[in-house]
Coordinates of C-alpha atoms and ligand atoms in Angstrom, one line a residue:
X24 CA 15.6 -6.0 -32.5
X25 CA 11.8 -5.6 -32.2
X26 CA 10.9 -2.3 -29.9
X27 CA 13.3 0.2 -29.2
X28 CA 12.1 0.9 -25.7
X29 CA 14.6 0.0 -22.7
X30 CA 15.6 -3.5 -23.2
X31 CA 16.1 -3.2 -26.9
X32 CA 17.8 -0.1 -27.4
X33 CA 20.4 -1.3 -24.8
X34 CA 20.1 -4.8 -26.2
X35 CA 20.2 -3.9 -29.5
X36 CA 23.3 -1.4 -29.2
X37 CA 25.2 -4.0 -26.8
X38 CA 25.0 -6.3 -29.5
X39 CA 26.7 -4.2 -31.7
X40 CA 29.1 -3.6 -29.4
X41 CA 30.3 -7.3 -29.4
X42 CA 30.3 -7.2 -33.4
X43 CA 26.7 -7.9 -34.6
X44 CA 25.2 -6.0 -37.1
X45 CA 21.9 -5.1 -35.6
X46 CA 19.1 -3.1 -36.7
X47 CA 16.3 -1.9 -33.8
X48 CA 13.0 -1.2 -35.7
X49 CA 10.0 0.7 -33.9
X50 CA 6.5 1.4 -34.8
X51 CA 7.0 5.3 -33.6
X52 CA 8.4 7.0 -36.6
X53 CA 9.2 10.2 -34.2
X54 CA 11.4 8.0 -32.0
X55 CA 13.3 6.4 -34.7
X56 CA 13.9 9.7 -36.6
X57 CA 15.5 10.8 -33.0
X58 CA 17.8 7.6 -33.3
X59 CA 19.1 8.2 -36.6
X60 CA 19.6 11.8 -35.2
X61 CA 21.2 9.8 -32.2
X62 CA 19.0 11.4 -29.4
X63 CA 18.5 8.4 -27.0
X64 CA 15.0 9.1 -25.3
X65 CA 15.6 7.5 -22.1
X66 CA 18.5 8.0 -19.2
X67 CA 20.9 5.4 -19.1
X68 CA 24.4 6.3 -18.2
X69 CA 27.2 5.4 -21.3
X70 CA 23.9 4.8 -23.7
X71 CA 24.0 7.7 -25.8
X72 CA 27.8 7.2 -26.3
X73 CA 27.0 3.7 -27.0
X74 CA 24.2 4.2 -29.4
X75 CA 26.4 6.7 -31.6
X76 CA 29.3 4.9 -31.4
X77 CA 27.8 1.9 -33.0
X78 CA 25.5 3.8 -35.3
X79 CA 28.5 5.9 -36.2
X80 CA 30.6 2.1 -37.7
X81 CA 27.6 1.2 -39.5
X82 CA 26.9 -1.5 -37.4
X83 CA 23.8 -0.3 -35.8
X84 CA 20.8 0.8 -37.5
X85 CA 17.2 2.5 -36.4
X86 CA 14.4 1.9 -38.7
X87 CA 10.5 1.9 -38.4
X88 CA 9.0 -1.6 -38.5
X89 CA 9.2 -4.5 -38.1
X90 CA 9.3 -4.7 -42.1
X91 CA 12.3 -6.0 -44.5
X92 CA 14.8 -5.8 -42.6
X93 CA 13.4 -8.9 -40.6
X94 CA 14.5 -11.0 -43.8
X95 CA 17.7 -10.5 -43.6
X96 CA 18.4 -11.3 -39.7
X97 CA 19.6 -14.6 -38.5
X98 CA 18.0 -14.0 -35.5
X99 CA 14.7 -11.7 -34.4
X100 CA 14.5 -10.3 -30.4
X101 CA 11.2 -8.8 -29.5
X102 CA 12.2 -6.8 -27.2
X103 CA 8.6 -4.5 -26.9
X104 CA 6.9 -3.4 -23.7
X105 CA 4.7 -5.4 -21.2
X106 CA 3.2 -3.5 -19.0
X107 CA 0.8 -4.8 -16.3
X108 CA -2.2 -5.2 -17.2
X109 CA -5.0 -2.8 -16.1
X110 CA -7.0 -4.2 -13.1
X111 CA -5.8 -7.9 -12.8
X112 CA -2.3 -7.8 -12.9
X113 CA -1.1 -9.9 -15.6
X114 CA 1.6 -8.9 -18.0
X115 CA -0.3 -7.2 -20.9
X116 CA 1.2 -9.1 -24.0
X117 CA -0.9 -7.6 -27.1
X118 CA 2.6 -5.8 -28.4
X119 CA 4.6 -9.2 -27.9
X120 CA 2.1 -10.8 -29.7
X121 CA 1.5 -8.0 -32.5
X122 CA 5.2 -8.0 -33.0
X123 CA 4.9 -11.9 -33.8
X124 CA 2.5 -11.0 -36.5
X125 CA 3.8 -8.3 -38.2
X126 CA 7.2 -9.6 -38.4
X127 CA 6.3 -13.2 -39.2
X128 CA 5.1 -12.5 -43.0
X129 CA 8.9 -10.7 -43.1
X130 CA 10.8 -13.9 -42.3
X131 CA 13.5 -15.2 -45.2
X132 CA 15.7 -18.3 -44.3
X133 CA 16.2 -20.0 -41.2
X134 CA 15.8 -17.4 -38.2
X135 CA 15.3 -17.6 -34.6
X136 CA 12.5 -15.2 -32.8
X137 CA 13.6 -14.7 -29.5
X138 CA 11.3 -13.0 -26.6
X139 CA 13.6 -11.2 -24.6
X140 CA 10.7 -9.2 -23.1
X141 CA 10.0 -10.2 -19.5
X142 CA 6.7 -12.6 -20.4
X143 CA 4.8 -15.3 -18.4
X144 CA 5.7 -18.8 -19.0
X145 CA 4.0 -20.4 -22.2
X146 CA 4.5 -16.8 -24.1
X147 CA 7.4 -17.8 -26.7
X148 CA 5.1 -21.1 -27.4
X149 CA 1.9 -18.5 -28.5
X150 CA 4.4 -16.6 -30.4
X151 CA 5.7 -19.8 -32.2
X152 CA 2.0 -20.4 -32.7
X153 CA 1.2 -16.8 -33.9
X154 CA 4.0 -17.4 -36.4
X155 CA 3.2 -20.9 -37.8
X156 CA -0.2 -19.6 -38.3
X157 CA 0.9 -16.3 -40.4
X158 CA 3.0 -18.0 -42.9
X159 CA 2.8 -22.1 -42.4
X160 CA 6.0 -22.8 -44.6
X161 CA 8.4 -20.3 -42.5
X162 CA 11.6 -21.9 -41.2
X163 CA 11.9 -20.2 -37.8
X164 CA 12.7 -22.1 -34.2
X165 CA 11.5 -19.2 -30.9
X166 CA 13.5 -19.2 -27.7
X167 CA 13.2 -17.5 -25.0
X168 CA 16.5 -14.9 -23.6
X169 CA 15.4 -13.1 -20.5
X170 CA 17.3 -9.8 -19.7
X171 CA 18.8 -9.4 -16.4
X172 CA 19.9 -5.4 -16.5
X173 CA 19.2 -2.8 -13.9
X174 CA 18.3 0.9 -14.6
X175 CA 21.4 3.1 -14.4
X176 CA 23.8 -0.1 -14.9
X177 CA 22.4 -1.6 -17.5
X178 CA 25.7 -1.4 -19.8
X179 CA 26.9 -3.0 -17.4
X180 CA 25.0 -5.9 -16.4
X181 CA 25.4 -6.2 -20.2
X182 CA 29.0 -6.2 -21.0
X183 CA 29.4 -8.6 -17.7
X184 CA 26.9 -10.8 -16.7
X185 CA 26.2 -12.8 -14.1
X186 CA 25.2 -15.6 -16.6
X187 CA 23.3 -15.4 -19.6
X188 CA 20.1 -17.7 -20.1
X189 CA 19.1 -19.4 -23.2
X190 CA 15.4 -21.3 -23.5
X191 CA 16.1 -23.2 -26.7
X192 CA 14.4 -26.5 -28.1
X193 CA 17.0 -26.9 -31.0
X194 CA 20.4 -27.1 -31.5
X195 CA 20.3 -24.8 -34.6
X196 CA 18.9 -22.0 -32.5
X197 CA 21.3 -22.9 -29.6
X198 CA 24.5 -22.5 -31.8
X199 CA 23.2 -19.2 -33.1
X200 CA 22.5 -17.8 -29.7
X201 CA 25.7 -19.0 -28.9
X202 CA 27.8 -17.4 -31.5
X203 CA 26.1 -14.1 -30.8
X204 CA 27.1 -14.0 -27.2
X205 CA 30.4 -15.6 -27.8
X206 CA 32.2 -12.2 -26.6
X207 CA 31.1 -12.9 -23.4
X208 CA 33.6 -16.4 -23.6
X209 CA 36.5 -14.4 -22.8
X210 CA 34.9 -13.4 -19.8
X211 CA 33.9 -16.6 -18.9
X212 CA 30.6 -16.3 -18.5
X213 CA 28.2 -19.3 -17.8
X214 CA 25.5 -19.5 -20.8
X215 CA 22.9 -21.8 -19.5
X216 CA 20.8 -23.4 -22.4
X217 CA 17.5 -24.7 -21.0
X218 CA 13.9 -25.5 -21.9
X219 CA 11.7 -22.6 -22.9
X220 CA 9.5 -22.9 -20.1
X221 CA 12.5 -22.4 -17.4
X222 CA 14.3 -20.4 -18.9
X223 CA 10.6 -17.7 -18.9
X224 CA 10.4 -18.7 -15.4
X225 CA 14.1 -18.3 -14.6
X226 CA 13.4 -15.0 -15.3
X227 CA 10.0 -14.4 -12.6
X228 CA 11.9 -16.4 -9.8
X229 CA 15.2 -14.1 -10.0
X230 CA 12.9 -10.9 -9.6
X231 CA 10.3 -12.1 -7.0
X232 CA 13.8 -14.0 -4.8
X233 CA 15.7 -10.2 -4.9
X234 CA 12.5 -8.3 -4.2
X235 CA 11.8 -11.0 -1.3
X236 CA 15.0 -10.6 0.1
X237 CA 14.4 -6.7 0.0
X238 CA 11.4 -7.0 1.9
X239 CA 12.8 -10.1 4.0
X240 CA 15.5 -7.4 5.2
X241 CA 13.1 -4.2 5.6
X242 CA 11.0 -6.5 8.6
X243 CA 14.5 -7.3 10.0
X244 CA 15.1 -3.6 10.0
X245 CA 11.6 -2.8 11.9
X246 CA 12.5 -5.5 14.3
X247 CA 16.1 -4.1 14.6
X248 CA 14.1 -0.6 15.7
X249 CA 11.8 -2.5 18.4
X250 CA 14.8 -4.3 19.8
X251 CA 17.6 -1.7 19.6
X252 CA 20.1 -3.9 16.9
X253 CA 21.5 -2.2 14.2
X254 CA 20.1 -3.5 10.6
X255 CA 23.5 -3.0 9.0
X256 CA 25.6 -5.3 11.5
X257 CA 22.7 -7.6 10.8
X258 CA 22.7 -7.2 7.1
X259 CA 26.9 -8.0 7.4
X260 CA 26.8 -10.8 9.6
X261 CA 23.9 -12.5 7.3
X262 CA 25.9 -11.7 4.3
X263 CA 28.9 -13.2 5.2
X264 CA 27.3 -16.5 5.0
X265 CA 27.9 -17.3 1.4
X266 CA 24.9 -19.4 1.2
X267 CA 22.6 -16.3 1.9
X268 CA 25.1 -13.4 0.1
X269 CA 25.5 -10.1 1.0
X270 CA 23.5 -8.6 -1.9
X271 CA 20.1 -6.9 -2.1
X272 CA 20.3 -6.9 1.7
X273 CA 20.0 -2.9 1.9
X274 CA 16.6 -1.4 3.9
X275 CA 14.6 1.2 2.7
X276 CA 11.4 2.7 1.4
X277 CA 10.5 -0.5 -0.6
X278 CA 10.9 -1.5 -3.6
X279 CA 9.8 0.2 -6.9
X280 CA 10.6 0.6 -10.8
X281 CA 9.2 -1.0 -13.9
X282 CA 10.3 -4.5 -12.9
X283 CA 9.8 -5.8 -9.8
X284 CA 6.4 -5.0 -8.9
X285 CA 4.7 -5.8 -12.1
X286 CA 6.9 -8.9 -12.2
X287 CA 5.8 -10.4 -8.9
X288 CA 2.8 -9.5 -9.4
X289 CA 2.7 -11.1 -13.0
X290 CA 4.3 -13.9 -10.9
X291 CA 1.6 -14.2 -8.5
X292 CA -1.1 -14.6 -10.9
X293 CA 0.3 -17.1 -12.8
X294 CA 0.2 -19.4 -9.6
X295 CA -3.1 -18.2 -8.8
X296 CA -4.5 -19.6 -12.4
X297 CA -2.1 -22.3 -12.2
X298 CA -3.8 -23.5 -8.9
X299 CA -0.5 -23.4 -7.0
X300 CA -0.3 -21.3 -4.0
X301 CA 2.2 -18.8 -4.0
X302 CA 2.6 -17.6 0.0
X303 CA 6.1 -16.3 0.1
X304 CA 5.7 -14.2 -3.1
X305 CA 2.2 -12.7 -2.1
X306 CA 3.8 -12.0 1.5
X307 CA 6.9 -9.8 -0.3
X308 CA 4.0 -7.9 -1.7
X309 CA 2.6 -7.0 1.1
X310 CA 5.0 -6.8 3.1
X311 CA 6.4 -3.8 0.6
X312 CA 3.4 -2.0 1.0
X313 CA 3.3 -2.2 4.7
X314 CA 6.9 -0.8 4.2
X315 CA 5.6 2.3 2.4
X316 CA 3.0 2.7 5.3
X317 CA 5.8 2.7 7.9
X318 CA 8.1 4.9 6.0
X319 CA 5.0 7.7 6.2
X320 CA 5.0 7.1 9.8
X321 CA 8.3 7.4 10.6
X322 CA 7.7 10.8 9.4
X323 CA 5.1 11.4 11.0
X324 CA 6.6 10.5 14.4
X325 CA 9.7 12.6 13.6
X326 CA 7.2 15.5 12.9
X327 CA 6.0 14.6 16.7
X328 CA 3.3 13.2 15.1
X329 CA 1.8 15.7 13.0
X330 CA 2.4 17.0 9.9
X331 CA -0.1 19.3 9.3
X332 CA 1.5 22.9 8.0
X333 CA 4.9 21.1 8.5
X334 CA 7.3 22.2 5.7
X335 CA 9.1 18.9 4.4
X336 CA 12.1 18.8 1.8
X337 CA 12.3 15.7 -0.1
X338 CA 15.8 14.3 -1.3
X339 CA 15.5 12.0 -4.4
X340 CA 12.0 11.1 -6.2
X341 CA 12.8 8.7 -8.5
X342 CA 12.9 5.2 -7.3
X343 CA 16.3 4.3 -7.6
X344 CA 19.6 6.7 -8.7
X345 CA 21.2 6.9 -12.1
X346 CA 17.6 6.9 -13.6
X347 CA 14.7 9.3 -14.2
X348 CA 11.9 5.9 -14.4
X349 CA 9.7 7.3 -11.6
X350 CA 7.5 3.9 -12.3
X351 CA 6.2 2.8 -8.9
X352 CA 8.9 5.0 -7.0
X353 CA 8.1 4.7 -3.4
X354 CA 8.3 8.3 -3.1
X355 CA 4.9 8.4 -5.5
X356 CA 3.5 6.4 -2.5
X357 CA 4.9 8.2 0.3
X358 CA 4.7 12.0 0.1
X359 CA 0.6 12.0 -1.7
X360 CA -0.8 10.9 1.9
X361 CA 1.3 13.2 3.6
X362 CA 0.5 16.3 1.1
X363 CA -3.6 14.8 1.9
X364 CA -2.5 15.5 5.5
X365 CA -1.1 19.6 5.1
X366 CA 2.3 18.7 4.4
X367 CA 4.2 21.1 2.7
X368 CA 6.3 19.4 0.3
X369 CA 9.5 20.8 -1.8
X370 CA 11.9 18.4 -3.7
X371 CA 14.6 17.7 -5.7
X372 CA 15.4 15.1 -8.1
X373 CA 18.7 14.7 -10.2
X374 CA 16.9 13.8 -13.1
X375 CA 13.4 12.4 -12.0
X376 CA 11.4 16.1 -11.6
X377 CA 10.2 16.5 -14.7
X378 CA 8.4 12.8 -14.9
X379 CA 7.6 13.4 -11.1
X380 CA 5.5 16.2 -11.7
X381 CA 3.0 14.6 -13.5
X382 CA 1.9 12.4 -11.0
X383 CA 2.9 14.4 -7.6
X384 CA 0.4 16.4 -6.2
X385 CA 0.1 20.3 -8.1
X386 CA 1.3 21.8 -4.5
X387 CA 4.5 20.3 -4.1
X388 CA 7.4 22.6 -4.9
X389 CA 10.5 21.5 -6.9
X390 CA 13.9 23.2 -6.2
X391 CA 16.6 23.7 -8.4
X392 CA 19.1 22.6 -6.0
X393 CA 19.3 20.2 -2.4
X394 CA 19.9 23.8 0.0
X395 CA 16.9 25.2 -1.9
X396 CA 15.0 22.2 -0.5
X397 CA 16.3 22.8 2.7
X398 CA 15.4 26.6 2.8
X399 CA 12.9 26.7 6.5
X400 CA 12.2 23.3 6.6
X401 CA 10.8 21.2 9.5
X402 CA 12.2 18.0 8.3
X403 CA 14.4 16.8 5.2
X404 CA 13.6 13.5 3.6
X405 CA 16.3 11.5 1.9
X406 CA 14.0 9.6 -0.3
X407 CA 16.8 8.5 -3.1
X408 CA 20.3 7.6 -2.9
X409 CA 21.5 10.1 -5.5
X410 CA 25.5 10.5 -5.2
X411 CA 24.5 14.3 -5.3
X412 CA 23.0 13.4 -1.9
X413 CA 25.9 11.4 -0.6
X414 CA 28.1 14.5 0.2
X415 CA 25.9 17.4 1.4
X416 CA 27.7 20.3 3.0
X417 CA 25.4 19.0 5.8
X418 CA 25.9 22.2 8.1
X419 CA 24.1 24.3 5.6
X420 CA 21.7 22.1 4.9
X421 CA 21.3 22.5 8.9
X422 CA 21.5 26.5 9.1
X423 CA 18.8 26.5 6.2
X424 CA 16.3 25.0 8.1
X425 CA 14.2 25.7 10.5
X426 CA 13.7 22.3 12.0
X427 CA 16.8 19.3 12.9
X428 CA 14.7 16.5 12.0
X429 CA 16.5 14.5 8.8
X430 CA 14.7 11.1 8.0
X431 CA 17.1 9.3 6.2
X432 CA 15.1 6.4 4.4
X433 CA 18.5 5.1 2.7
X434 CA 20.5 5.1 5.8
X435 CA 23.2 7.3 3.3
X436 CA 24.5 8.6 6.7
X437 CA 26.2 8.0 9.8
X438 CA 23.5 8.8 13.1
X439 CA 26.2 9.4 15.6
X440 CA 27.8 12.2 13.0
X441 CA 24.5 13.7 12.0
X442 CA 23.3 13.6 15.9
X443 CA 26.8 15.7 16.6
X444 CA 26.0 18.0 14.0
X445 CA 22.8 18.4 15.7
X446 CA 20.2 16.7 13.5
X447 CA 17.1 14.8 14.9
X448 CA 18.4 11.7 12.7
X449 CA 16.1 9.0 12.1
X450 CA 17.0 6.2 9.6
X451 CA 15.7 2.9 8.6
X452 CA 16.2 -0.2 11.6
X453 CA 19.0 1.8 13.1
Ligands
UGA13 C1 15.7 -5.3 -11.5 C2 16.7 -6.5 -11.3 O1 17.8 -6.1 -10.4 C3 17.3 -6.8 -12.7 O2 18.2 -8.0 -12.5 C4 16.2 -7.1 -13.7 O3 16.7 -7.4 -14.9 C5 15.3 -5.9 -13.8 O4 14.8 -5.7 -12.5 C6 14.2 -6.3 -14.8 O5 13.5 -7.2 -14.5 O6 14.2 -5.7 -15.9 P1 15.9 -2.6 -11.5 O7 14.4 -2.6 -11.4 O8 16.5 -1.8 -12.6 O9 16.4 -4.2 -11.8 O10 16.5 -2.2 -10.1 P2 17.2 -2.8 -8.9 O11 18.6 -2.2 -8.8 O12 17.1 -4.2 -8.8 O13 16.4 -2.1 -7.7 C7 15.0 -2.4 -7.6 C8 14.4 -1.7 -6.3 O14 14.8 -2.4 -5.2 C9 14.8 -0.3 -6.2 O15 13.6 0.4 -5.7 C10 15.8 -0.3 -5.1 O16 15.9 0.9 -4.3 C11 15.4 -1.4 -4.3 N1 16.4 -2.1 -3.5 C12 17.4 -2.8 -4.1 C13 16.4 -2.1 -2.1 O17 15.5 -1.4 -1.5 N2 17.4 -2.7 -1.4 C14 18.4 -3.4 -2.0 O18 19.3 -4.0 -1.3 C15 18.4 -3.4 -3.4

């Protein structure tokens, strides 16, 4: 496993879990030390206990590379980072493509090299290129084996897929890929083998549908405020239809995190350069940046209009729970315009302060605890559905402040219970 980052550390220690013998090589020699010393560097719930377990039988392995260790593997996942690129929004694929060349004078024996980094369509072809070109005589097949976790249940989403995709052009590489996620037969998984081209682009369409529905289901919400419907009955009676699925029909702030954003974008310009017009996916863009806009109003208006000197508390930072990735959390584009306007900002985060800080404006306050953030507030904020947030002793929450106002961007509660306990309750298309 090329790139112990995200994907491959949970890759690479899932793997073991079903039996392989797996060995996740980094180029940061600080990171690896802290693997063999089983400190896991990012929060993923059941991860560490994962990681140990495995090292612990031998079966998983940290080591800095890629080097040796690539001689002996049957197969090779690069599994490093692509972040989008400054400025045009393509997926920035220099450690993909480094990782092809460093590993490819490595290779002993047949092997597949498998991208399972999220990468535009024609990637896994450049990196059988990149490879041929290192050492000519190599006896290697690339396919392509997207990743379908979430932050926070990635284990998960692992262990028990939906389906697993395979992008294979031979029937060597196939079999291997096969044998490797065998486990997953007792479960009955489907394991779709495909061309390489799809199987990248299975990828890109799975992201920019769910993020579309997201933001197909946050205008419904804004309509469901202009017209008095409730979003929720809404989201239930359109859910029901199995055609459409319940799903991913949940309004909110907008989407954020490391995927979706940089993946539609990613998306987006590949059409563009392509020549084929993407509407619908340049639409859910916008659309979620409109969202952010309206979620900043809606506080606005609870706040009469005016924030100015107005003491908010902010409930959640990161953009989703069970994670401390603050990566395009809507709160990072929500509560800056507000601070620009006199807010006075205090928040809590689970696990997401410390990352928060760093790119939150220096005045905003962080409290150790949800009352503290309450403590003579005008308004709280439920930004993130933390379960920490899910059961608030909500009449102390009340008696802290100084305000009622509660703008509940996750619709975590009920508005007939909160306007009974005497809150100003505003939620999303509700
Ligand atoms: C997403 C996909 O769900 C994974 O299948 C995919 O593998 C991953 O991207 C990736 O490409 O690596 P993730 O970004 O971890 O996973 O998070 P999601 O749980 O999908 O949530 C994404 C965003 O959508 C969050 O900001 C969340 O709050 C928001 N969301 C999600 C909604 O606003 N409403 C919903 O109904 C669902």
């Amino acid at each position: 496993m090329v790139g112990a980052g995200y994907v491959g550390l949970v890759s690479g220690a899932c793997f073991a879990e079903f039996g392989a013998e797996v060995t996740c090589v980094d180029v940061d020699p600080d990171r690896v030390a802290g693997l063999r010393d089983g400190a896991v560097p990012i929060y993923e719930p059941g991860l560490e206990d994962l990681v140990r377990r495995n090292a612990d039988d031998g079966r998983l392995r940290f080591a800095i590379g890629p080097g040796a260790e690539v001689g002996t593997a049957d197969l090779v996942f690069i599994a490093v980072g692509t972040p989008a690129r400054r400025g045009d929004g393509h997926a920035d694929l220099r450690h993909v493509y480094q990782a092809a060349k460093k590993l490819a004078p490595n290779l002993r024996g047949y092997t597949v090299v498998v991208t399972k980094s999220t990468v535009p369509v024609g990637t896994a072809r450049e990196v059988h290129r990149i490879v041929r070109d290192t050492r000519p005589e190599a006896d290697f097949d690339v396919a392509s084996n997207p990743e379908f976790l979430r932050e926070g249940s990635a284990i998960e989403d692992f262990m028990r897929p939906d389906r697993v995709v395979l992008g294979v052009e031979s029937a060597r590489a196939e079999a291997l890929l096969r044998e490797l996620y065998r486990p997953l037969n007792l479960i009955e998984t489907p394991i779709l083998a495909t061309g390489i081209e799809s199987a990248e682009l299975t990828k890109y369409a799975s992201n920019a549908f769910l993020a579309t529905k997201i933001s197909f289901i946050n205008e419904i919400a804004a309509l469901c405020e202009a017209t008095g419907a409730d979003v929720h009955a809404v989201a239930r009676g359109m859910g029901l239809d199995g055609r459409i699925g319940r799903k991913f029909l949940h309004p909110g702030p907008g989407f954020g995190g490391s995927c979706f954003p940089k993946d539609i974008a990613a998306l987006s310009r590949i059409a563009v350069e392509r020549n084929v017009p993407a509407r619908i996916v340049e639409a859910t863009i916008a659309a979620n940046a409109a969202q952010r806009g309206r979620m900043r109003e809606k506080i606005r208006n609870a706040l009469d209009g005016d924030v100015e000197d107005k003491r908010i508390g902010v409930l959640g930072l990161t953009f989703k729970p069970e994670t401390d990735d603050m990566r395009e959390a809507p709160s990072l584009h929500v509560l800056p315009p507000l601070v620009d306007e006199g807010a006075r900002i205090r928040a809590h985060d689970p696990q997401g302060m410390e990352a928060a800080a760093a790119h939150l404006p220096e005045t905003v306050r962080f409290c150790a605890d949800p009352y503290e953030v309450a403590e003579g507030a005008d308004a709280v904020v439920l930004m993130t559905e933390w379960n920490a947030y899910r059961g608030l002793d909500l009449e102390r929450v009340r008696d802290a402040m100084d305000g009622r106002v509660f703008v509940d961007l996750r619709n975590v509660y009920e508005p007939g219970s909160m306007r009974t306990l005497g809150f100003r309750y505003v939620g999303v298309g509700r």
